[in-house]
Structures are given as structure tokens and as C-alpha cells.
mmCIF file of C-alpha atoms and ligand atoms in Angstrom:
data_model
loop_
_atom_site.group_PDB
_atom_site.id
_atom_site.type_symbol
_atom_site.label_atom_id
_atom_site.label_comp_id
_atom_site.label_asym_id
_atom_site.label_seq_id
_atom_site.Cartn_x
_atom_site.Cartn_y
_atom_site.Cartn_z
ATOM 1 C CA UNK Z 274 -8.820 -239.841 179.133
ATOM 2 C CA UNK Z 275 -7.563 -236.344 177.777
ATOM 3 C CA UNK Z 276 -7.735 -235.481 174.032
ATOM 4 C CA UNK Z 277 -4.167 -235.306 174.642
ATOM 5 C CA UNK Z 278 -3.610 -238.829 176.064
ATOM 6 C CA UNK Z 279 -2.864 -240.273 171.669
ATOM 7 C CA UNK Z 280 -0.004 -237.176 171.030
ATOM 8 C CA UNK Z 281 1.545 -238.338 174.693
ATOM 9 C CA UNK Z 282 1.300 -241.829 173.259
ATOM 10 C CA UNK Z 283 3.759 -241.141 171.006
ATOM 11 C CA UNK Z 284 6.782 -240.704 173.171
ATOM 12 C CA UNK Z 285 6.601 -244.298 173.627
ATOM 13 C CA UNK Z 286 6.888 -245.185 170.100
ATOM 14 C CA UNK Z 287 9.132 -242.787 168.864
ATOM 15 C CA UNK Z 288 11.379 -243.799 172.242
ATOM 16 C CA UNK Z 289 11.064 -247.274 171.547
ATOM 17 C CA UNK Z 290 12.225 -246.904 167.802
ATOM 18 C CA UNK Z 291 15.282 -244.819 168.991
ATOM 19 C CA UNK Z 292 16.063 -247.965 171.647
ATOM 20 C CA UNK Z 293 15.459 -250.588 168.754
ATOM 21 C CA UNK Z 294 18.063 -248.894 166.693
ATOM 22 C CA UNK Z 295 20.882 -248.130 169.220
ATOM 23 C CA UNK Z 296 20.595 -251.802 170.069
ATOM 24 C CA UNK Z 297 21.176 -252.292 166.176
ATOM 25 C CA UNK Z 298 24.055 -250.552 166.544
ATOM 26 C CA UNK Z 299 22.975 -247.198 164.620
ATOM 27 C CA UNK Z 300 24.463 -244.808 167.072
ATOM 28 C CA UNK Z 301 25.792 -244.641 170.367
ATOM 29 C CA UNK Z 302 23.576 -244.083 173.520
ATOM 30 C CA UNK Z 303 24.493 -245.849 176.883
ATOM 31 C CA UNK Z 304 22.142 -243.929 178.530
ATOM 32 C CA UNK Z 305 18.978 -244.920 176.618
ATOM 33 C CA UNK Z 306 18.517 -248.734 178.093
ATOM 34 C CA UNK Z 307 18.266 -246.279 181.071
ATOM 35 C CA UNK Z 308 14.919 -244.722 180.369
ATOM 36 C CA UNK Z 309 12.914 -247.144 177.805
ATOM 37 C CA UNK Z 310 12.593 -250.986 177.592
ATOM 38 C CA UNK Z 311 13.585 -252.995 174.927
ATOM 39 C CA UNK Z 312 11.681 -252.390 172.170
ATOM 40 C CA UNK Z 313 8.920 -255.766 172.323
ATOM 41 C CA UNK Z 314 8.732 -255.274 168.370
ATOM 42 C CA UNK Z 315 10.775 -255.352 165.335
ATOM 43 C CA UNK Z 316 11.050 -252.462 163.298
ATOM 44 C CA UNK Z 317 11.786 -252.195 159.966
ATOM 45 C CA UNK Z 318 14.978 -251.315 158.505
ATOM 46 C CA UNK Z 319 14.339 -247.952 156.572
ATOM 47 C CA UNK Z 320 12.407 -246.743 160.254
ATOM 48 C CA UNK Z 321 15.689 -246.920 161.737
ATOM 49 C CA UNK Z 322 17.607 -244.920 159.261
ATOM 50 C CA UNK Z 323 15.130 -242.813 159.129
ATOM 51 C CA UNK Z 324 15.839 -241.988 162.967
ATOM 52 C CA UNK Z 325 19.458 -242.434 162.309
ATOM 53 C CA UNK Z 326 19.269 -239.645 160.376
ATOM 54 C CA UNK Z 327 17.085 -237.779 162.383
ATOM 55 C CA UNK Z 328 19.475 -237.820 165.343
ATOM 56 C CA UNK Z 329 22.765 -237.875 163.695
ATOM 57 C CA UNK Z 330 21.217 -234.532 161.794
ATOM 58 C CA UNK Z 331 19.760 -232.634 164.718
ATOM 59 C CA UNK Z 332 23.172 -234.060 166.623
ATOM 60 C CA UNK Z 333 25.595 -232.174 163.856
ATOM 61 C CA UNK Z 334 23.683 -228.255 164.456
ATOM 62 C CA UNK Z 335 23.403 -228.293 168.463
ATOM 63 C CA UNK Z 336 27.154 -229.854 168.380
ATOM 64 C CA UNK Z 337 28.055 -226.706 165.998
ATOM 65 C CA UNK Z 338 26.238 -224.190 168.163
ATOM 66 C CA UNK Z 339 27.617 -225.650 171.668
ATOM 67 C CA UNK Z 340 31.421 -225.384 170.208
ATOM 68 C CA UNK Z 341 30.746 -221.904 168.913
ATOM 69 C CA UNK Z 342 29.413 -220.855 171.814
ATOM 70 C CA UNK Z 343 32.420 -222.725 174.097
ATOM 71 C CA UNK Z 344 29.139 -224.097 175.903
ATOM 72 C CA UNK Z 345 28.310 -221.007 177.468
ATOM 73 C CA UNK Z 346 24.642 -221.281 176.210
ATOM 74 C CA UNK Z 347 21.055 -222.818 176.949
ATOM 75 C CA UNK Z 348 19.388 -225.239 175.173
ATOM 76 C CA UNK Z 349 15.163 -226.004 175.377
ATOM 77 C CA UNK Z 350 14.188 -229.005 174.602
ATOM 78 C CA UNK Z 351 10.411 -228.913 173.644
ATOM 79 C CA UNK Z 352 8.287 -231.857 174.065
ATOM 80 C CA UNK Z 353 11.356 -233.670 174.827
ATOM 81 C CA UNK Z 354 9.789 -236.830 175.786
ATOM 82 C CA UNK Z 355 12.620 -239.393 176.999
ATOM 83 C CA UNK Z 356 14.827 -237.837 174.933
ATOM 84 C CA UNK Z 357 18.915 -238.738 176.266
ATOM 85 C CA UNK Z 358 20.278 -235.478 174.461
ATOM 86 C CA UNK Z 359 21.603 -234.032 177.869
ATOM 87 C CA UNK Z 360 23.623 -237.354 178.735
ATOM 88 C CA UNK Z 361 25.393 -237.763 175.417
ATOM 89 C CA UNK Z 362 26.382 -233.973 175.086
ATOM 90 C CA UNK Z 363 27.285 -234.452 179.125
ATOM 91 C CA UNK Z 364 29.571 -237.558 178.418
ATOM 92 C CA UNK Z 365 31.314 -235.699 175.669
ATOM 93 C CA UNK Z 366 32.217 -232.579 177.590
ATOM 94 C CA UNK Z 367 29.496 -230.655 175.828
ATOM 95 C CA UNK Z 368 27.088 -229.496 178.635
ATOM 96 C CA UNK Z 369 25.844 -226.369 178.026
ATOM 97 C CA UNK Z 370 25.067 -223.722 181.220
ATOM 98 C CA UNK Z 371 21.332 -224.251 180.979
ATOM 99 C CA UNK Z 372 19.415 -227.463 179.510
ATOM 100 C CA UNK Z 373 15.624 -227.606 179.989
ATOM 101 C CA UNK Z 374 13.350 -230.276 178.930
ATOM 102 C CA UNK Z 375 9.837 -229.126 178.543
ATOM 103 C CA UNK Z 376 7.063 -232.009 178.582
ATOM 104 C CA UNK Z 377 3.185 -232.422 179.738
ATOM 105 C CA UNK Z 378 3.250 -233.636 183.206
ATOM 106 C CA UNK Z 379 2.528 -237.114 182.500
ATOM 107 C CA UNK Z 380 5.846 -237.402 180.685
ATOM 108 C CA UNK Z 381 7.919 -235.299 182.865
ATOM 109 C CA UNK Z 382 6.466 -237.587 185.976
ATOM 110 C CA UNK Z 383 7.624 -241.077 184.028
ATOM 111 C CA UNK Z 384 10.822 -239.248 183.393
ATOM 112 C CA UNK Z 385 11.432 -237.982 187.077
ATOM 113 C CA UNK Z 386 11.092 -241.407 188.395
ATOM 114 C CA UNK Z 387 13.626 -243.039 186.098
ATOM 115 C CA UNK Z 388 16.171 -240.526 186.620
ATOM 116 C CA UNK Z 389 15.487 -240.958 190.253
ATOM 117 C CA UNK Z 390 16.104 -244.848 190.150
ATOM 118 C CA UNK Z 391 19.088 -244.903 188.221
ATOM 119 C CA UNK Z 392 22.683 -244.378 189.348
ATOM 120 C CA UNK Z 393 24.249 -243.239 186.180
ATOM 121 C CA UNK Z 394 21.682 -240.615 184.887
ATOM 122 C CA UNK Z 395 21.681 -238.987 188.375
ATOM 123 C CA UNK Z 396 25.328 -238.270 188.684
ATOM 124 C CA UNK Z 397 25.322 -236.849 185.306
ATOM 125 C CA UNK Z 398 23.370 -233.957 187.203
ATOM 126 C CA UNK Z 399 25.452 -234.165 190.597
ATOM 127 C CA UNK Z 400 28.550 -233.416 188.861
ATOM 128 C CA UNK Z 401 28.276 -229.586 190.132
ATOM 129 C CA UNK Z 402 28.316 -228.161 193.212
ATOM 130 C CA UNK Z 403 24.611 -227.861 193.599
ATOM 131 C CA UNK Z 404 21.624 -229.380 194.996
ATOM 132 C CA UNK Z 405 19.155 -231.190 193.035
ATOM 133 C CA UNK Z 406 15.394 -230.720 193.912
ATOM 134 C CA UNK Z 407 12.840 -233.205 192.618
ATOM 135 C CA UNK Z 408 9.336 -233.288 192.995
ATOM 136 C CA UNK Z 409 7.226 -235.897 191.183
ATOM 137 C CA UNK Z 410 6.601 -234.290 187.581
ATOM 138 C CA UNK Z 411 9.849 -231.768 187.867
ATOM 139 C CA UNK Z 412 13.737 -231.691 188.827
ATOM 140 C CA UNK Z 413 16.230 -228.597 188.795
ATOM 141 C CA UNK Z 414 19.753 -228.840 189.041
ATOM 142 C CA UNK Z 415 23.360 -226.757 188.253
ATOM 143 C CA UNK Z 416 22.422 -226.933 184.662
ATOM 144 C CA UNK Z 417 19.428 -229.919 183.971
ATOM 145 C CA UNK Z 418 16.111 -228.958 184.566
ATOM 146 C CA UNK Z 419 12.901 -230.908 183.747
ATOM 147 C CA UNK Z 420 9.749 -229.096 183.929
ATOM 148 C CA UNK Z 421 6.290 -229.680 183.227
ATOM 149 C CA UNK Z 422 4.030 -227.256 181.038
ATOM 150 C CA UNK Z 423 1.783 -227.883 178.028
ATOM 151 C CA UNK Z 424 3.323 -225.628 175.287
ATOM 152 C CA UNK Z 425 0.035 -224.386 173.989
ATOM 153 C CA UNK Z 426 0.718 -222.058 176.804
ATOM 154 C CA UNK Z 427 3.258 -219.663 176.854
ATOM 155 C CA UNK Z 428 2.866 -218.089 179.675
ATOM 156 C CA UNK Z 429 3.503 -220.902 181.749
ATOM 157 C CA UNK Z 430 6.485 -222.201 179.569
ATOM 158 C CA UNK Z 431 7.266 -218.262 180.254
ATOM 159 C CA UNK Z 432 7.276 -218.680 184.019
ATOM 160 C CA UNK Z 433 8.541 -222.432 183.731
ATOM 161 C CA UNK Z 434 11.891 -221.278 182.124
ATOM 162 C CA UNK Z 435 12.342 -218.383 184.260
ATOM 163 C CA UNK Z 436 12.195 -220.849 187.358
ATOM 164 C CA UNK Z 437 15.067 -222.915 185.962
ATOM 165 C CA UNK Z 438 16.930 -219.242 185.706
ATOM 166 C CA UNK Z 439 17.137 -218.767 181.997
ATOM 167 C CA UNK Z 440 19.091 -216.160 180.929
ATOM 168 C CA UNK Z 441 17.763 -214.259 177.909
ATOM 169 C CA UNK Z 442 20.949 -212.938 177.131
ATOM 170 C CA UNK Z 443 22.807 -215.951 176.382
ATOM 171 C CA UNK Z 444 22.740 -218.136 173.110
ATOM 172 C CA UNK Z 445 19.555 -220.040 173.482
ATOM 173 C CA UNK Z 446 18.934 -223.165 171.580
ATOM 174 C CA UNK Z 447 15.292 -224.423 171.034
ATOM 175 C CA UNK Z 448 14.604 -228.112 170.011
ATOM 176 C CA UNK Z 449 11.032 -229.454 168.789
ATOM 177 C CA UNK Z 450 11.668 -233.131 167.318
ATOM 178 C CA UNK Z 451 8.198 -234.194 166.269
ATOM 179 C CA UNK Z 452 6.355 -231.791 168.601
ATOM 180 C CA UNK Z 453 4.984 -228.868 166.806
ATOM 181 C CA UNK Z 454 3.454 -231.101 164.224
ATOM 182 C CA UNK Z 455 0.711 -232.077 167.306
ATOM 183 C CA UNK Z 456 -0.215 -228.256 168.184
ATOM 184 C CA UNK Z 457 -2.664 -226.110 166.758
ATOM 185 C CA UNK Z 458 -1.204 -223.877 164.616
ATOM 186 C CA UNK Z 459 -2.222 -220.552 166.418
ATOM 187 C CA UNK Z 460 -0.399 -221.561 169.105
ATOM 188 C CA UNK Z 461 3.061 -223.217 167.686
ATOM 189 C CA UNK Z 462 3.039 -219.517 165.748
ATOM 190 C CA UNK Z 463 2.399 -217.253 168.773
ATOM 191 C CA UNK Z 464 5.332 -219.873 170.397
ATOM 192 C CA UNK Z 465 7.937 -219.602 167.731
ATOM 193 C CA UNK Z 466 6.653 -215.569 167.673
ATOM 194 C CA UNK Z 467 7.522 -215.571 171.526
ATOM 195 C CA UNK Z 468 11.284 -217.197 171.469
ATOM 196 C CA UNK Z 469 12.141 -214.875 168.591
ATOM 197 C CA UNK Z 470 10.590 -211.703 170.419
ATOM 198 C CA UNK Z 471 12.326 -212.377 173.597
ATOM 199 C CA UNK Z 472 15.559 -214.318 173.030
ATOM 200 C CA UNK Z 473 17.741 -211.746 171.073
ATOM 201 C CA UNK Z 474 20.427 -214.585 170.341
ATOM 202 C CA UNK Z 475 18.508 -217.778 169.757
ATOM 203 C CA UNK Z 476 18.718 -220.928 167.166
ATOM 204 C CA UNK Z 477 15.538 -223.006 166.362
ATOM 205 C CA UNK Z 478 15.825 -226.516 165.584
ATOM 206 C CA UNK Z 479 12.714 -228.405 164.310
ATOM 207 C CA UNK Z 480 12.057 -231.794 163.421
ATOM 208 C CA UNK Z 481 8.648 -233.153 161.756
ATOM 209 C CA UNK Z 482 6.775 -233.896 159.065
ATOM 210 C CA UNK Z 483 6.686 -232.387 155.398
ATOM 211 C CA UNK Z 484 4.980 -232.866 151.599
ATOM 212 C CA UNK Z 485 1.917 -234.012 153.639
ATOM 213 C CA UNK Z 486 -0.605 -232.951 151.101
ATOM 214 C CA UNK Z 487 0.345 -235.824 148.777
ATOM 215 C CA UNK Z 488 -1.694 -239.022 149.169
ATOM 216 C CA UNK Z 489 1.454 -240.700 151.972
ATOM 217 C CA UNK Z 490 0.663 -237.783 154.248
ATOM 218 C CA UNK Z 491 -3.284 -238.491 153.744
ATOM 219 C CA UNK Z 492 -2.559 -241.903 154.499
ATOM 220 C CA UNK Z 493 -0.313 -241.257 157.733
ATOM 221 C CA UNK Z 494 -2.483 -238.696 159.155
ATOM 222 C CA UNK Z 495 -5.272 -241.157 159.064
ATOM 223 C CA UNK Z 496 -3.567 -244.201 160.626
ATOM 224 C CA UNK Z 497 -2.564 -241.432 163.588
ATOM 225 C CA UNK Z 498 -6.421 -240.324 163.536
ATOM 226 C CA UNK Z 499 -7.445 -244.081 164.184
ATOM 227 C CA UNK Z 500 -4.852 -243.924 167.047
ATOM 228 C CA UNK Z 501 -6.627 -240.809 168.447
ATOM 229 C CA UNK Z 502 -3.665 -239.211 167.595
ATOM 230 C CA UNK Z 503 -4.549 -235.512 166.257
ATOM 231 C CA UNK Z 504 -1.874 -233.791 163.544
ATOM 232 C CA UNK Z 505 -3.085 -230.868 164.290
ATOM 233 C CA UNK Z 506 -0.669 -228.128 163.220
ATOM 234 C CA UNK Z 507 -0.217 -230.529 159.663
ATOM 235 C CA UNK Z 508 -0.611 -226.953 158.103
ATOM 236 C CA UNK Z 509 2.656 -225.378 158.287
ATOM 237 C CA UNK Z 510 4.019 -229.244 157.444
ATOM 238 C CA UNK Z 511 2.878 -228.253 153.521
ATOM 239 C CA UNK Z 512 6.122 -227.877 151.962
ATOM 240 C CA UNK Z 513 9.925 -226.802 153.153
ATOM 241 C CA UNK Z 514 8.664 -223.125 152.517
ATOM 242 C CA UNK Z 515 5.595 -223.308 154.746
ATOM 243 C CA UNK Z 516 8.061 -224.785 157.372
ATOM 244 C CA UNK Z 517 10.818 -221.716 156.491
ATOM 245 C CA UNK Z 518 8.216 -219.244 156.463
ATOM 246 C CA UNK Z 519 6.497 -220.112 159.931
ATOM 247 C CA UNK Z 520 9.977 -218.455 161.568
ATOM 248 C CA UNK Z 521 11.195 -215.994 158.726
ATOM 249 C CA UNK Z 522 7.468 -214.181 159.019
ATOM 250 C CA UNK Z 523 7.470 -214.269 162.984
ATOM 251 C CA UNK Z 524 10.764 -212.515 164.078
ATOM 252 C CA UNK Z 525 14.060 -214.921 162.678
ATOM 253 C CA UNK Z 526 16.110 -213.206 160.406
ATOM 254 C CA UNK Z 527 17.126 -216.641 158.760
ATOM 255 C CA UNK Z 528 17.237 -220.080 158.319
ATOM 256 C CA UNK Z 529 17.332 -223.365 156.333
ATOM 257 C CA UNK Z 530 15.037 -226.276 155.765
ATOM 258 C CA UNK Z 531 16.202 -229.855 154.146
ATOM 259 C CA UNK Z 532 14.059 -232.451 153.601
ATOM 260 C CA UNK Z 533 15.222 -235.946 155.228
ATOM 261 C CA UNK Z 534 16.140 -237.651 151.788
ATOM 262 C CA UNK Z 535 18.167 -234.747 151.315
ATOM 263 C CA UNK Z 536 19.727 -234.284 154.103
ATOM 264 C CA UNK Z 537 20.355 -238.007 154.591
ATOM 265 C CA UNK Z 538 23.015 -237.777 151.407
ATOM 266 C CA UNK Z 539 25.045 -234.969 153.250
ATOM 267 C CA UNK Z 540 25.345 -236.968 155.973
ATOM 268 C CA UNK Z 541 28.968 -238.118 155.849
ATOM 269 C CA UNK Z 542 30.056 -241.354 153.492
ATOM 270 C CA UNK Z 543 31.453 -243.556 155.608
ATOM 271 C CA UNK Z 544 28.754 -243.183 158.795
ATOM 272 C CA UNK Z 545 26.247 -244.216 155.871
ATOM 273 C CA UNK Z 546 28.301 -247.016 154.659
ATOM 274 C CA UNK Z 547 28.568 -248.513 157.910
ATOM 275 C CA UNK Z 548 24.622 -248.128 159.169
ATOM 276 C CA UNK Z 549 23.765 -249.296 155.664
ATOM 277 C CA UNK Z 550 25.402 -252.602 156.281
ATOM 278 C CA UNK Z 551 23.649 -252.807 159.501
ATOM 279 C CA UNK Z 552 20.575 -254.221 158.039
ATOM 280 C CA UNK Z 553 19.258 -255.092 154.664
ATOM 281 C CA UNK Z 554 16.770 -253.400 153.191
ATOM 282 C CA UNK Z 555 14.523 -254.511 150.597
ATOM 283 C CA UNK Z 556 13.451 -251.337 148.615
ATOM 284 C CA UNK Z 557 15.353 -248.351 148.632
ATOM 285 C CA UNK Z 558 12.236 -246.717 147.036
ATOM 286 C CA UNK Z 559 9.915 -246.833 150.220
ATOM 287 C CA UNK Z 560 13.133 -245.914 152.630
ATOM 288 C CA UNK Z 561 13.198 -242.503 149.823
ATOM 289 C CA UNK Z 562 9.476 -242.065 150.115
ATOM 290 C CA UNK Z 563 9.860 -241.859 153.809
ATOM 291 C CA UNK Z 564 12.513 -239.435 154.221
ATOM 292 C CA UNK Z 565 10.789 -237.154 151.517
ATOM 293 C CA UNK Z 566 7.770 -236.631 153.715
ATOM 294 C CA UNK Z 567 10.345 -235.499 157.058
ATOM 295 C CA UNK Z 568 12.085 -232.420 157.043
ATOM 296 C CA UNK Z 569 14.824 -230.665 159.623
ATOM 297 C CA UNK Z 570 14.128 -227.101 159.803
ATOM 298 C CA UNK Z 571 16.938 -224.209 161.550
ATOM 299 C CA UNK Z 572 16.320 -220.710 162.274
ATOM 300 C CA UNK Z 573 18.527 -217.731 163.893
ATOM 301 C CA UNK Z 574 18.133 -214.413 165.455
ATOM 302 C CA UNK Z 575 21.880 -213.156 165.676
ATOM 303 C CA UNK Z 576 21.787 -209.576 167.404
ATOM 304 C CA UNK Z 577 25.538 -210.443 168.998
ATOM 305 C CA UNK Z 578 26.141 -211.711 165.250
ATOM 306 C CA UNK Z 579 28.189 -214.636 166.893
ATOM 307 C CA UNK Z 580 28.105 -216.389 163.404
ATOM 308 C CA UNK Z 581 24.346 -218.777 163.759
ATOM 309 C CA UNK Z 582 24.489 -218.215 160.352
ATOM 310 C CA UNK Z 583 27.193 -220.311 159.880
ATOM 311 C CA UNK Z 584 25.611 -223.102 161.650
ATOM 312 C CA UNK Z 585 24.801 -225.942 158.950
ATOM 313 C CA UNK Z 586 24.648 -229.319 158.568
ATOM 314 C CA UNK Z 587 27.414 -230.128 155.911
HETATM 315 C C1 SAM F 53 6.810 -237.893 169.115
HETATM 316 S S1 SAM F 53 7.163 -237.456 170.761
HETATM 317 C C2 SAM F 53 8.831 -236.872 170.559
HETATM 318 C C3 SAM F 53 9.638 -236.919 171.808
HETATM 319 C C4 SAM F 53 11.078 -236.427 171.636
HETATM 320 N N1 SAM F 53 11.097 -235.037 171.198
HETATM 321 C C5 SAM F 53 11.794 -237.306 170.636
HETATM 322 O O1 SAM F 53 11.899 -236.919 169.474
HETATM 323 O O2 SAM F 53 12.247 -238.391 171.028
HETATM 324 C C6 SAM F 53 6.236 -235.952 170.987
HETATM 325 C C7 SAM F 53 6.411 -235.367 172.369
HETATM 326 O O3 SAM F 53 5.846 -234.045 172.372
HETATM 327 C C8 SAM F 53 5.111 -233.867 173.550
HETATM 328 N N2 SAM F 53 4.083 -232.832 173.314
HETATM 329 C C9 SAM F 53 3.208 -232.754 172.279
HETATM 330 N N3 SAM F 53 2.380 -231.703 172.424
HETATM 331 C C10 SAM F 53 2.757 -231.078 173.569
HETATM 332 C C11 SAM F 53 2.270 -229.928 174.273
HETATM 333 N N4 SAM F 53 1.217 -229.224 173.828
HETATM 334 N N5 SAM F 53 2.874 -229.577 175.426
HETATM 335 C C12 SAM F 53 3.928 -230.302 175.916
HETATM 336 N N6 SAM F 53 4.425 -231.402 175.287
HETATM 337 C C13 SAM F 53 3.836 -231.790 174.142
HETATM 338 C C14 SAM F 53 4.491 -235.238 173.801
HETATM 339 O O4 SAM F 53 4.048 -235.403 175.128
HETATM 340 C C15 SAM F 53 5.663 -236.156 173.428
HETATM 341 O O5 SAM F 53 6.503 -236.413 174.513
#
């Protein structure tokens, strides 16, 4: 057992709400049967809006950065669990020139072997002209790379991302979707400190909690606790200006931050009306209460001023 073994836990349940609602029809993702089981549980209705607009969200700013960037960009996916980002954005044309997933070693190695086994998430990688090496927790390719490396350390992720040939001089997109939340603060601050002080173009997208000092948060950060389950960077999830002011004191010129229930009424009208008739839901109030207490966070660094300022979700 490792005190981390409860935050690793929860790339199973986050990946097995994502399969429940693609099944549902929420969004599209062939690839995601690929990598997690059937969900053996129901899950409830607003949980799966709740991710709907949690992907459809984080899907609108990396779409805008990878067309203003004609692809010729990174993206670093932190903590991305099973995560199908790189497929979708690969079956759309959309593959930027560098994409590396960043996971603890258990992950990466539950990861490596699925990609292995199946056909269709392997030839998404073959595509180029270039060899793919595996080993049993990591795989590089043209542009995929998985990698192993426990982000409380930065000078491995340091040496992780140079291996997969990062380029620090091209657009660089970071991803944390419910990651940061499980690091100590010191360290998620010295990391976001680190992309800012050595990516001069760079775009930070974070997902996770918010408004946890009000008696929901108490309540969800004990149910994690009695799943050994640690939130242990819940400080900077205090309000949408602790989130903002995490990057805007540690090197980002700029930003936004939208809490879910907010940002869930920009998404656009007729994408609601159609998930909305997916599933009943009994109580709009609790689906409300939910999306309150989750919040999508963006940060730039523009030295080439290439417009990440622009980048938005409506
Ligand atoms: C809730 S899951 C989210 C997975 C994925 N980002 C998603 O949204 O589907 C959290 C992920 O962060 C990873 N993680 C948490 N702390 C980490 C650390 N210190 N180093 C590397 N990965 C970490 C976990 O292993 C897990 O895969």
C-alpha cells in the first residue's frame, strides 16, 4: 500500500463515469470502450452532465489553441489517467506535434498494456513514419508519448518531457483535470511556477474543485478521507480567485476562471437541449449545487503574443 494508492484510485472512477456517459450518449468517444469497462454501476443523471460539461468545456479551449496554432504545438496532459484526449483530437485531424501524458507508474503501466492490445489505439500512433518504443510503464512515438513520473517532482517531469523531445519554444498546452486538487500545495505552486518560468508560450488548463469551504466541500472531502483519498492541495480550491491567483502570482500574465454552473450555461443551446433530454433528472437544485463547487481555470504566458488571450470558452 502507498499513501498514494486512494488518489490513483480515482482514475477508475472518474474513467468509469466518463464510459457510463458516452454510452448514454453524452458525447462521442469510440475510443473509450477501448481503455475502461463498462461502468458495473449506474450513475446518476446530474454526474454525467456534470462530466459532460467538464469535457465538452476543456474540449472548446485546447480545440481553440490547436486551430490557432495550425497544430504546430505540444500539449501535457498531467495526471492524465485513461484519458482518450489524443484519439479524438487524432480522429479529427487535430494532432498536435507533441502530446505527453504524464501519470504515476501504476497508471501509465495499465495504460501501456491496453494500448498495446488494441488494434485501433495503436495505429492512431503508427500513422507517422516512426518507430514506437514501449516498455511496461512508458511508450514514445512521432508525436504520443506516455511517461511515468509523480508530479510532486519536477525534476523528473523536467527530464521526463525532455526525453519525449519537448520543444520549449513552441506553444505548449498543459492539462490538469482533477489532478492538482490531490498535491500538496508547495508542490502544485513550485509546478505551475516551473511551466510558466520555462515555457515562454504556454496555456494552462485546470480542472477541479472550488467553494470547498462551504459545508458540500466539508462533506466531500470527508467521504474522499474515508476512501483514503487525501485532498490535499483543497487550499488553492477556496474560491475562483484563489484558483486565478495560484498562476497570475507565479509567472502567467493572464487568465480566466468559471465556475461549472457557469460555464455550463455558455455552453451552446442546442448541445444542452439534446444531453438534457438524455436523462431525467429529478432536481435541478442538487445538479446546480454540484457544478457550483467545480471550476475550469485557463492561464497564458504570450511572449510571441500569438493571441492566448483570445482563447475562451464562449
Ligand atoms: C481523478 S483522476 C483524473 C484522470 C484524468 N485527468 C481525467 O480527468 O480523466 C486523477 C489522476 O491524477 C493522477 N495523479 C494524482 N496525483 C499525481 C501525482 N502526484 N503524480 C502523477 N499523477 C498524479 C492520478 O494517478 C489519477 O490518474
Amino acid at each position: 500500500m502507498s499513501a498514494d494508492d486512494g488518489v490513483i484510485g480515482t482514475n477508475d472512477d472518474a474513467s468509469s463515469c466518463k464510459r457510463f456517459a458516452v454510452d448514454k450518449g453524452y458525447w462521442h468517444d469510440p475510443f473509450i470502450s477501448l481503455l475502461i469497462p463498462k461502468a458495473t454501476s449506474r450513475k446518476a443523471p446530474e454526474i454525467s452532465r456534470g462530466y459532460y460539461a467538464r469535457v465538452k468545456g476543456i474540449q472548446i479551449l485546447i480545440e481553440h489553441f490547436l486551430r490557432m496554432t495550425n497544430c504546430n504545438c505540444q500539449i501535457v496532459n498531467l495526471g492524465a489517467g485513461f484519458d482518450t484526449m489524443f484519439w479524438r483530437l487524432h480522429e479529427e485531424g487535430l494532432t498536435p506535434k507533441c502530446y505527453v501524458e504524464v501519470d504515476f507508474e501504476q497508471v501509465t503501466a495499465r495504460k501501456c498494456h491496453y494500448i498495446k492490445s488494441k488494434k485501433t489505439l495503436l495505429e492512431a500512433l503508427s500513422g507517422e513514419d516512426s518507430e514506437i518504443m514501449m516498455s511496461k510503464t512508458e511508450i514514445h512515438s512521432g508525436s504520443y508519448h506516455l511517461v511515468s513520473s509523480n508530479l510532486r517532482n519536477v525534476g523528473s517531469l523536467e527530464s521526463k518531457l525532455t526525453a519525449c523531445d519537448v520543444d520549449r519554444g513552441l506553444p505548449t498546452l498543459f492539462l490538469s483535470e482533477c489532478v492538482l486538487v490531490y498535491i500538496e500545495t508547495e508542490h502544485t505552486d513550485k509546478l505551475v511556477k516551473w511551466v510558466a518560468d520555462s515555457f515562454p508560450t504556454a496555456f494552462f488548463i485546470n480542472y477541479e474543485q472550488v467553494n470547498m469551504g462551504d459545508s458540500f466541500g466539508e462533506v466531500m472531502i470527508e467521504n474522499l478521507k474515508t476512501r483514503d483519498c487525501l485532498l490535499s492541495g483543497v487550499a488553492a480550491c477556496a474560491s475562483l480567485d484563489t484558483q486565478m491567483n495560484r498562476f497570475l502570482t507565479r509567472g502567467w500574465t493572464g487568465g480566466d476562471a468559471m465556475d461549472m454552473k457557469t460555464l455550463y450555461r455558455c455552453l451552446p443551446q442546442a448541445d444542452l437541449q439534446r444531453i438534457e433530454r438524455l436523462e431525467m433528472l429529478d432536481e435541478r437544485e442538487l445538479l446546480d449545487q454540484l457544478l457550483s463547487h467545480y471550476c475550469l481555470v485557463w492561464a497564458y504566458k504570450d511572449t510571441r503574443d500569438i493571441g492566448l488571450h483570445t482563447i475562451s470558452i464562449s
